[in-house]
């Protein structure tokens, strides 16, 4: 079996276009072959046998009559009558003998049928000449005292030129094959462009989005590639901005540490109580740097190692609400009209909701978590009655280091959007019916 599989792989074309053309051409060839065989079996062979039997019966009957009435005058009358009534032109060649028997074959079953019927009906050596005259078929029959030549119109034996049907079958197959090759080539060209774009993108080259073309599945693949390209570019851009901001954000506490250390006396006796304020400041600076670095690492790590799982939206929102109440939220409610499930990375998605609720807890007194099931997605809302965010800043707060409060790293919403985009969803900010801010999260099914 393995040897057969290796042989098939060696014979099959390597390109997709070649295999698609082979898949289309082989059934077409088999269909045309079956049609040709059915034509022979159901039409041409039957009609050919009937026509040859009719001509041979006329010849046999004429020979029988000639043997019954051997007189020269009767023979002449018989041959003349057969020529006029049966379209058989017979001539008598007295004293001659046949040099060959059988037939000079032509395309189709008619020659074999005629030779067989002559052998069965007459039982004498005979030769059929199909090629001397394209309009006449000559039959030479060996008689006891000579050779009887019978000329009959070819149309009495030949139904139609068989090559015409063969040409039609072959021509139509080639035409259909060329049309299929043209359309398949267009489809394969779109796949080649997609493969080329993927290869260049994998080499790190900046390529333009692919224009979707071809069949529906290929268009979907191109659209998916463009979305993947945008997500990766956005991913790289966000992490590049984080790396660029590390030195900027860490520079301030590092500068304070350097100044504090520079002011520590190098000589003499130093009292611990005198250094206590400076030590406390340095410990605070180190703690601030630890929080920054932890936020940076969380953002750069992402949540890619976690396995997606089916999650009950109601239970997830209840868990986040309970954690928010323990953290000091005064009024957190959950509203889910019907059971809904989403496939997400549970810890990562819980972290997104916790960050959003934690931001709302600092600015609002009432928070409401709700969910709604749509046709092909689940929408989760986080509403509060706080001061909200100006419409002009609702996009910029998703950028790294954009913080609305002192001491924040500005990575909470950036991390949230990064995780939501990794799930194929989207997150945006709107005005809440409660008067504050609404965070809208869409997760596709």
Coordinates of C-alpha atoms in Angstrom, one line a residue:
X1 CA 0.0 0.0 0.0
X2 CA 2.9 2.4 0.8
X3 CA 4.6 1.5 -2.4
X4 CA 1.3 2.2 -4.3
X5 CA 0.9 5.5 -2.5
X6 CA 4.5 6.5 -3.4
X7 CA 3.9 5.6 -7.0
X8 CA 0.7 7.7 -7.2
X9 CA 2.5 10.7 -5.7
X10 CA 5.2 10.3 -8.3
X11 CA 2.7 10.2 -11.1
X12 CA 0.4 13.0 -9.9
X13 CA 1.3 16.6 -10.8
X14 CA 2.9 18.5 -7.9
X15 CA 1.1 21.8 -8.5
X16 CA -2.5 22.5 -7.4
X17 CA -3.5 23.6 -10.9
X18 CA -2.2 20.4 -12.4
X19 CA -4.1 18.3 -9.9
X20 CA -7.3 20.3 -10.3
X21 CA -7.1 19.9 -14.1
X22 CA -6.5 16.2 -13.7
X23 CA -9.5 15.9 -11.4
X24 CA -11.6 17.6 -14.0
X25 CA -10.1 15.9 -17.1
X26 CA -10.3 12.3 -16.0
X27 CA -14.1 12.3 -15.3
X28 CA -14.7 14.2 -18.5
X29 CA -12.6 11.6 -20.5
X30 CA -14.4 8.7 -18.8
X31 CA -17.8 10.3 -19.6
X32 CA -16.9 10.8 -23.2
X33 CA -15.6 7.2 -23.5
X34 CA -18.8 5.9 -21.9
X35 CA -20.9 8.0 -24.3
X36 CA -18.9 6.6 -27.3
X37 CA -19.4 3.0 -26.1
X38 CA -23.1 3.5 -25.6
X39 CA -23.3 5.0 -29.0
X40 CA -21.7 1.9 -30.5
X41 CA -23.7 -0.5 -28.4
X42 CA -27.2 1.0 -28.5
X43 CA -27.2 2.6 -31.9
X44 CA -24.4 2.1 -34.3
X45 CA -24.0 -1.6 -33.9
X46 CA -27.7 -2.4 -34.0
X47 CA -28.3 -0.2 -37.1
X48 CA -25.2 -1.6 -38.8
X49 CA -26.2 -5.2 -38.3
X50 CA -29.7 -4.5 -39.7
X51 CA -28.4 -2.7 -42.8
X52 CA -25.7 -5.3 -43.6
X53 CA -28.3 -8.1 -43.0
X54 CA -30.7 -6.3 -45.5
X55 CA -28.0 -6.0 -48.2
X56 CA -26.7 -9.6 -47.7
X57 CA -30.2 -11.0 -47.8
X58 CA -30.8 -9.3 -51.2
X59 CA -27.5 -10.7 -52.5
X60 CA -28.3 -14.2 -51.2
X61 CA -31.8 -14.1 -52.7
X62 CA -30.4 -13.0 -56.0
X63 CA -27.8 -15.8 -56.0
X64 CA -30.5 -18.4 -55.2
X65 CA -32.7 -17.1 -58.1
X66 CA -29.7 -17.2 -60.5
X67 CA -28.9 -20.8 -59.5
X68 CA -32.6 -21.6 -60.0
X69 CA -32.6 -20.0 -63.5
X70 CA -29.1 -20.5 -65.0
X71 CA -30.0 -19.5 -68.5
X72 CA -28.0 -16.5 -69.7
X73 CA -31.1 -14.6 -70.7
X74 CA -32.7 -15.2 -67.3
X75 CA -29.5 -14.2 -65.5
X76 CA -29.3 -10.9 -67.4
X77 CA -32.9 -10.2 -66.5
X78 CA -32.4 -11.0 -62.9
X79 CA -29.3 -8.7 -62.6
X80 CA -31.1 -5.9 -64.3
X81 CA -34.2 -6.2 -62.1
X82 CA -32.0 -6.3 -58.9
X83 CA -30.2 -3.2 -60.0
X84 CA -33.4 -1.3 -60.6
X85 CA -35.3 -2.5 -57.5
X86 CA -32.6 -3.1 -54.8
X87 CA -29.9 -0.7 -55.9
X88 CA -27.5 -3.6 -56.3
X89 CA -25.3 -3.4 -59.5
X90 CA -24.2 -7.0 -60.2
X91 CA -21.7 -8.0 -62.8
X92 CA -20.6 -11.6 -63.7
X93 CA -16.9 -12.3 -64.2
X94 CA -16.8 -15.8 -65.7
X95 CA -13.8 -17.9 -65.1
X96 CA -12.1 -15.5 -62.5
X97 CA -11.2 -16.4 -58.9
X98 CA -10.7 -14.3 -55.8
X99 CA -7.2 -13.4 -54.7
X100 CA -8.1 -12.4 -51.1
X101 CA -11.1 -12.7 -48.7
X102 CA -12.4 -10.7 -45.9
X103 CA -12.4 -6.9 -46.0
X104 CA -10.1 -3.8 -46.1
X105 CA -11.3 -2.5 -42.8
X106 CA -12.8 0.9 -42.1
X107 CA -13.7 2.7 -38.9
X108 CA -16.7 1.3 -37.2
X109 CA -18.4 -2.1 -36.9
X110 CA -20.1 -2.1 -40.3
X111 CA -17.3 -4.0 -42.1
X112 CA -17.1 -6.8 -39.6
X113 CA -20.9 -7.1 -39.6
X114 CA -21.0 -7.4 -43.4
X115 CA -18.3 -10.0 -43.6
X116 CA -19.9 -12.1 -40.9
X117 CA -23.4 -11.9 -42.6
X118 CA -21.9 -12.9 -46.0
X119 CA -20.2 -15.9 -44.4
X120 CA -23.4 -17.0 -42.6
X121 CA -26.0 -16.3 -45.3
X122 CA -24.0 -17.3 -48.5
X123 CA -21.3 -19.6 -47.2
X124 CA -18.9 -18.8 -50.1
X125 CA -15.5 -17.0 -50.1
X126 CA -16.1 -13.2 -50.3
X127 CA -14.1 -10.0 -50.3
X128 CA -15.5 -6.5 -49.4
X129 CA -13.8 -3.5 -50.9
X130 CA -14.6 -0.3 -49.0
X131 CA -11.8 2.0 -50.3
X132 CA -11.7 1.9 -54.1
X133 CA -14.7 4.2 -54.4
X134 CA -15.8 6.3 -51.4
X135 CA -19.4 6.2 -52.6
X136 CA -19.6 2.5 -53.6
X137 CA -19.0 -0.7 -51.6
X138 CA -17.9 -3.6 -53.8
X139 CA -18.6 -7.2 -52.7
X140 CA -16.8 -10.0 -54.6
X141 CA -18.2 -13.5 -54.2
X142 CA -16.6 -16.6 -55.4
X143 CA -19.0 -18.7 -57.5
X144 CA -18.3 -22.2 -59.0
X145 CA -17.7 -20.8 -62.5
X146 CA -16.6 -17.2 -61.8
X147 CA -16.8 -14.2 -59.5
X148 CA -19.9 -12.2 -58.8
X149 CA -19.3 -8.5 -58.2
X150 CA -22.0 -6.6 -56.3
X151 CA -21.7 -2.8 -56.1
X152 CA -24.0 -1.1 -53.6
X153 CA -24.3 2.5 -52.5
X154 CA -22.3 3.1 -49.4
X155 CA -25.2 4.9 -47.8
X156 CA -27.1 1.5 -47.7
X157 CA -24.5 0.2 -45.2
X158 CA -22.9 3.2 -43.5
X159 CA -25.1 5.1 -41.1
X160 CA -22.9 8.2 -40.7
X161 CA -19.2 8.9 -40.6
X162 CA -18.1 7.6 -37.2
X163 CA -15.1 10.0 -37.2
X164 CA -17.7 12.9 -37.0
X165 CA -19.0 11.6 -33.7
X166 CA -15.4 10.9 -32.4
X167 CA -14.4 14.4 -33.5
X168 CA -17.4 15.9 -31.7
X169 CA -16.7 14.0 -28.5
X170 CA -13.0 14.9 -28.6
X171 CA -13.6 18.5 -29.5
X172 CA -16.2 19.1 -26.9
X173 CA -14.0 17.5 -24.2
X174 CA -11.1 19.7 -25.2
X175 CA -13.3 22.8 -25.2
X176 CA -14.7 22.0 -21.8
X177 CA -11.2 21.2 -20.5
X178 CA -9.9 24.6 -21.8
X179 CA -12.8 26.5 -20.2
X180 CA -12.2 24.6 -16.9
X181 CA -8.5 25.3 -17.1
X182 CA -9.1 29.0 -17.6
X183 CA -11.4 29.3 -14.5
X184 CA -9.2 27.0 -12.4
X185 CA -6.1 29.1 -13.3
X186 CA -7.8 32.2 -12.0
X187 CA -8.6 30.4 -8.7
X188 CA -5.0 29.1 -8.4
X189 CA -3.6 32.5 -9.2
X190 CA -5.5 33.9 -6.1
X191 CA -4.1 31.1 -4.0
X192 CA -0.6 31.8 -5.3
X193 CA -0.9 35.5 -4.4
X194 CA -2.1 34.6 -0.9
X195 CA 0.8 32.2 -0.5
X196 CA 3.3 34.8 -1.8
X197 CA 1.9 37.4 0.6
X198 CA 2.1 35.0 3.5
X199 CA 5.7 34.2 2.6
X200 CA 6.7 37.8 2.4
X201 CA 4.9 38.6 5.6
X202 CA 6.7 35.8 7.3
X203 CA 10.0 37.3 6.2
X204 CA 9.1 40.5 8.0
X205 CA 8.4 42.6 4.9
X206 CA 5.8 45.3 5.0
X207 CA 3.2 44.3 2.4
X208 CA -0.1 45.8 1.4
X209 CA -3.4 44.1 2.2
X210 CA -4.5 41.4 -0.3
X211 CA -7.3 42.2 -2.5
X212 CA -9.9 39.4 -2.1
X213 CA -10.6 37.6 -5.4
X214 CA -11.6 34.2 -6.6
X215 CA -14.0 31.8 -5.1
X216 CA -15.8 32.5 -1.8
X217 CA -13.5 30.3 0.2
X218 CA -10.4 32.0 -1.2
X219 CA -11.9 35.4 -0.5
X220 CA -12.6 34.4 3.1
X221 CA -9.0 33.2 3.4
X222 CA -7.7 36.6 2.0
X223 CA -9.9 38.5 4.4
X224 CA -8.7 36.3 7.3
X225 CA -5.1 36.9 6.2
X226 CA -5.7 40.7 6.2
X227 CA -7.2 40.6 9.6
X228 CA -4.4 38.5 10.9
X229 CA -1.9 41.0 9.4
X230 CA -3.6 43.9 11.0
X231 CA -3.7 42.2 14.4
X232 CA 0.0 41.3 14.2
X233 CA 0.9 44.8 13.2
X234 CA -1.1 46.2 16.0
X235 CA 0.5 43.7 18.4
X236 CA 4.0 44.6 17.3
X237 CA 3.2 48.3 17.4
X238 CA 1.8 48.1 21.0
X239 CA 4.8 46.1 22.3
X240 CA 7.2 48.5 20.5
X241 CA 5.6 51.4 22.2
X242 CA 5.8 49.6 25.5
X243 CA 9.5 49.0 25.1
X244 CA 10.0 52.6 24.0
X245 CA 8.1 53.8 27.1
X246 CA 10.0 51.7 29.6
X247 CA 13.0 53.9 29.8
X248 CA 10.8 57.0 29.9
X249 CA 8.7 55.8 32.9
X250 CA 11.5 54.3 34.8
X251 CA 13.8 57.3 34.4
X252 CA 12.0 59.4 37.1
X253 CA 12.3 56.9 40.0
X254 CA 15.8 55.9 38.9
X255 CA 16.8 59.6 38.9
X256 CA 15.4 60.1 42.4
X257 CA 17.2 57.0 43.7
X258 CA 20.5 58.3 42.1
X259 CA 20.1 61.7 43.7
X260 CA 19.2 60.2 47.1
X261 CA 22.2 57.9 47.0
X262 CA 24.4 60.8 45.9
X263 CA 23.4 62.8 49.0
X264 CA 24.2 60.0 51.4
X265 CA 27.4 61.0 53.4
X266 CA 30.5 59.1 52.4
X267 CA 32.5 59.8 55.6
X268 CA 31.9 60.2 59.3
X269 CA 29.3 58.7 61.6
X270 CA 25.8 58.3 60.2
X271 CA 22.7 58.1 62.3
X272 CA 20.1 55.6 61.1
X273 CA 17.3 58.0 62.1
X274 CA 18.7 60.7 59.8
X275 CA 18.6 58.2 56.8
X276 CA 15.2 56.9 57.6
X277 CA 13.3 59.4 55.4
X278 CA 15.6 58.8 52.5
X279 CA 15.3 55.0 52.9
X280 CA 11.5 55.3 52.9
X281 CA 11.6 57.3 49.7
X282 CA 13.9 54.8 48.0
X283 CA 11.7 51.9 49.1
X284 CA 8.7 53.7 47.6
X285 CA 10.6 54.3 44.4
X286 CA 11.5 50.7 44.2
X287 CA 7.9 49.7 44.8
X288 CA 6.8 52.0 42.1
X289 CA 9.3 50.5 39.7
X290 CA 8.1 47.0 40.6
X291 CA 4.5 47.9 39.9
X292 CA 5.5 49.4 36.5
X293 CA 7.7 46.5 35.5
X294 CA 4.9 44.0 36.5
X295 CA 2.5 45.9 34.4
X296 CA 4.9 46.0 31.5
X297 CA 5.6 42.2 31.8
X298 CA 1.8 41.5 32.0
X299 CA 1.3 43.5 28.8
X300 CA 4.2 41.9 27.0
X301 CA 3.4 38.4 28.1
X302 CA -0.2 38.4 27.0
X303 CA -2.3 35.4 27.8
X304 CA -1.4 33.1 24.9
X305 CA -0.5 30.1 27.0
X306 CA -4.0 29.6 28.4
X307 CA -6.3 27.1 26.7
X308 CA -9.8 28.4 25.6
X309 CA -12.8 26.9 27.3
X310 CA -16.6 27.2 27.3
X311 CA -17.6 29.7 29.9
X312 CA -21.0 30.6 31.3
X313 CA -21.4 34.3 31.0
X314 CA -23.7 34.7 34.0
X315 CA -21.3 32.8 36.3
X316 CA -18.4 34.8 35.0
X317 CA -20.1 38.2 35.6
X318 CA -21.2 37.1 39.1
X319 CA -17.6 36.2 40.0
X320 CA -16.3 39.6 38.8
X321 CA -19.1 41.4 40.7
X322 CA -18.3 39.4 43.9
X323 CA -14.6 40.3 43.6
X324 CA -15.5 44.0 43.0
X325 CA -17.7 44.0 46.2
X326 CA -14.8 42.6 48.2
X327 CA -12.5 45.3 46.8
X328 CA -14.9 48.0 48.1
X329 CA -17.5 48.6 45.4
X330 CA -20.7 49.8 46.9
X331 CA -23.3 48.8 44.3
X332 CA -22.6 46.2 41.7
X333 CA -25.4 44.4 39.9
X334 CA -25.6 41.7 37.2
X335 CA -28.3 41.4 34.6
X336 CA -28.3 38.4 32.1
X337 CA -31.7 37.8 30.5
X338 CA -30.9 34.2 29.3
X339 CA -28.2 31.6 29.5
X340 CA -25.3 32.3 27.3
X341 CA -21.9 30.7 26.7
X342 CA -18.7 31.9 25.1
X343 CA -15.4 30.3 24.2
X344 CA -12.6 32.3 25.8
X345 CA -9.5 32.0 27.9
X346 CA -11.2 32.2 31.3
X347 CA -8.4 33.8 33.4
X348 CA -7.5 36.4 30.7
X349 CA -11.1 37.3 30.1
X350 CA -11.8 37.6 33.8
X351 CA -8.8 39.9 34.1
X352 CA -10.3 42.1 31.4
X353 CA -13.6 42.5 33.2
X354 CA -11.8 42.9 36.5
X355 CA -9.7 45.8 35.2
X356 CA -12.8 47.5 33.6
X357 CA -14.9 47.1 36.8
X358 CA -11.9 48.3 39.0
X359 CA -11.6 51.5 36.9
X360 CA -15.4 52.0 37.2
X361 CA -15.3 51.4 41.0
X362 CA -12.8 54.3 41.4
X363 CA -15.1 56.8 39.6
X364 CA -18.7 55.6 40.1
X365 CA -21.0 54.5 42.9
X366 CA -23.2 52.1 40.8
X367 CA -21.9 49.5 38.4
X368 CA -24.1 47.2 36.3
X369 CA -22.8 44.1 34.3
X370 CA -25.1 42.8 31.6
X371 CA -24.9 40.5 28.6
X372 CA -27.0 40.0 25.5
X373 CA -27.0 37.2 23.0
X374 CA -27.0 38.2 19.3
X375 CA -27.1 36.1 16.1
X376 CA -23.4 35.3 15.9
X377 CA -21.9 36.9 18.9
X378 CA -22.3 37.7 22.6
X379 CA -22.2 41.4 23.8
X380 CA -21.2 42.2 27.4
X381 CA -21.8 45.7 28.8
X382 CA -20.2 47.4 31.8
X383 CA -22.2 50.5 32.8
X384 CA -21.5 53.0 35.5
X385 CA -22.8 56.3 36.7
X386 CA -19.5 58.1 37.0
X387 CA -18.1 61.1 35.3
X388 CA -17.4 59.2 32.1
X389 CA -14.8 59.9 29.4
X390 CA -14.9 62.7 26.8
X391 CA -15.8 61.4 23.4
X392 CA -12.6 62.8 22.0
X393 CA -10.5 60.7 24.4
X394 CA -12.4 57.4 24.0
X395 CA -9.9 56.0 21.5
X396 CA -6.7 57.4 22.9
X397 CA -7.2 55.8 26.4
X398 CA -6.6 52.4 24.7
X399 CA -3.1 53.4 23.9
X400 CA -0.3 52.3 26.3
X401 CA 0.7 54.9 28.9
X402 CA -2.5 56.9 28.5
X403 CA -3.7 57.1 32.1
X404 CA -6.6 59.2 33.5
X405 CA -5.3 59.2 37.1
X406 CA -2.1 59.8 38.9
X407 CA 0.1 56.8 39.6
X408 CA -1.4 54.7 36.9
X409 CA 0.7 53.0 34.2
X410 CA -2.0 53.5 31.5
X411 CA -1.8 49.9 30.5
X412 CA -5.1 48.6 31.9
X413 CA -7.3 49.3 28.9
X414 CA -4.5 48.6 26.5
X415 CA -4.1 45.1 28.0
X416 CA -7.9 44.7 27.9
X417 CA -8.1 45.5 24.2
X418 CA -5.2 43.3 23.4
X419 CA -6.8 40.3 25.1
X420 CA -10.2 41.0 23.4
X421 CA -8.6 41.3 20.0
X422 CA -6.8 38.0 20.6
X423 CA -10.2 36.4 21.0
X424 CA -11.3 37.9 17.7
X425 CA -13.7 40.4 19.4
X426 CA -13.8 44.1 19.8
X427 CA -14.1 46.6 22.7
X428 CA -15.2 50.2 22.6
X429 CA -16.4 53.0 24.9
X430 CA -19.9 54.7 24.7
X431 CA -22.1 56.8 26.8
X432 CA -24.0 54.8 29.4
X433 CA -27.8 55.1 30.0
X434 CA -26.8 55.5 33.7
X435 CA -25.1 58.7 32.9
X436 CA -21.4 57.6 33.0
X437 CA -19.4 55.3 30.8
X438 CA -20.4 52.1 29.0
X439 CA -17.8 49.6 28.0
X440 CA -19.1 47.3 25.2
X441 CA -17.3 44.0 24.6
X442 CA -18.3 41.8 21.6
X443 CA -17.1 38.2 21.5
X444 CA -17.9 36.2 18.3
X445 CA -19.3 32.6 18.6

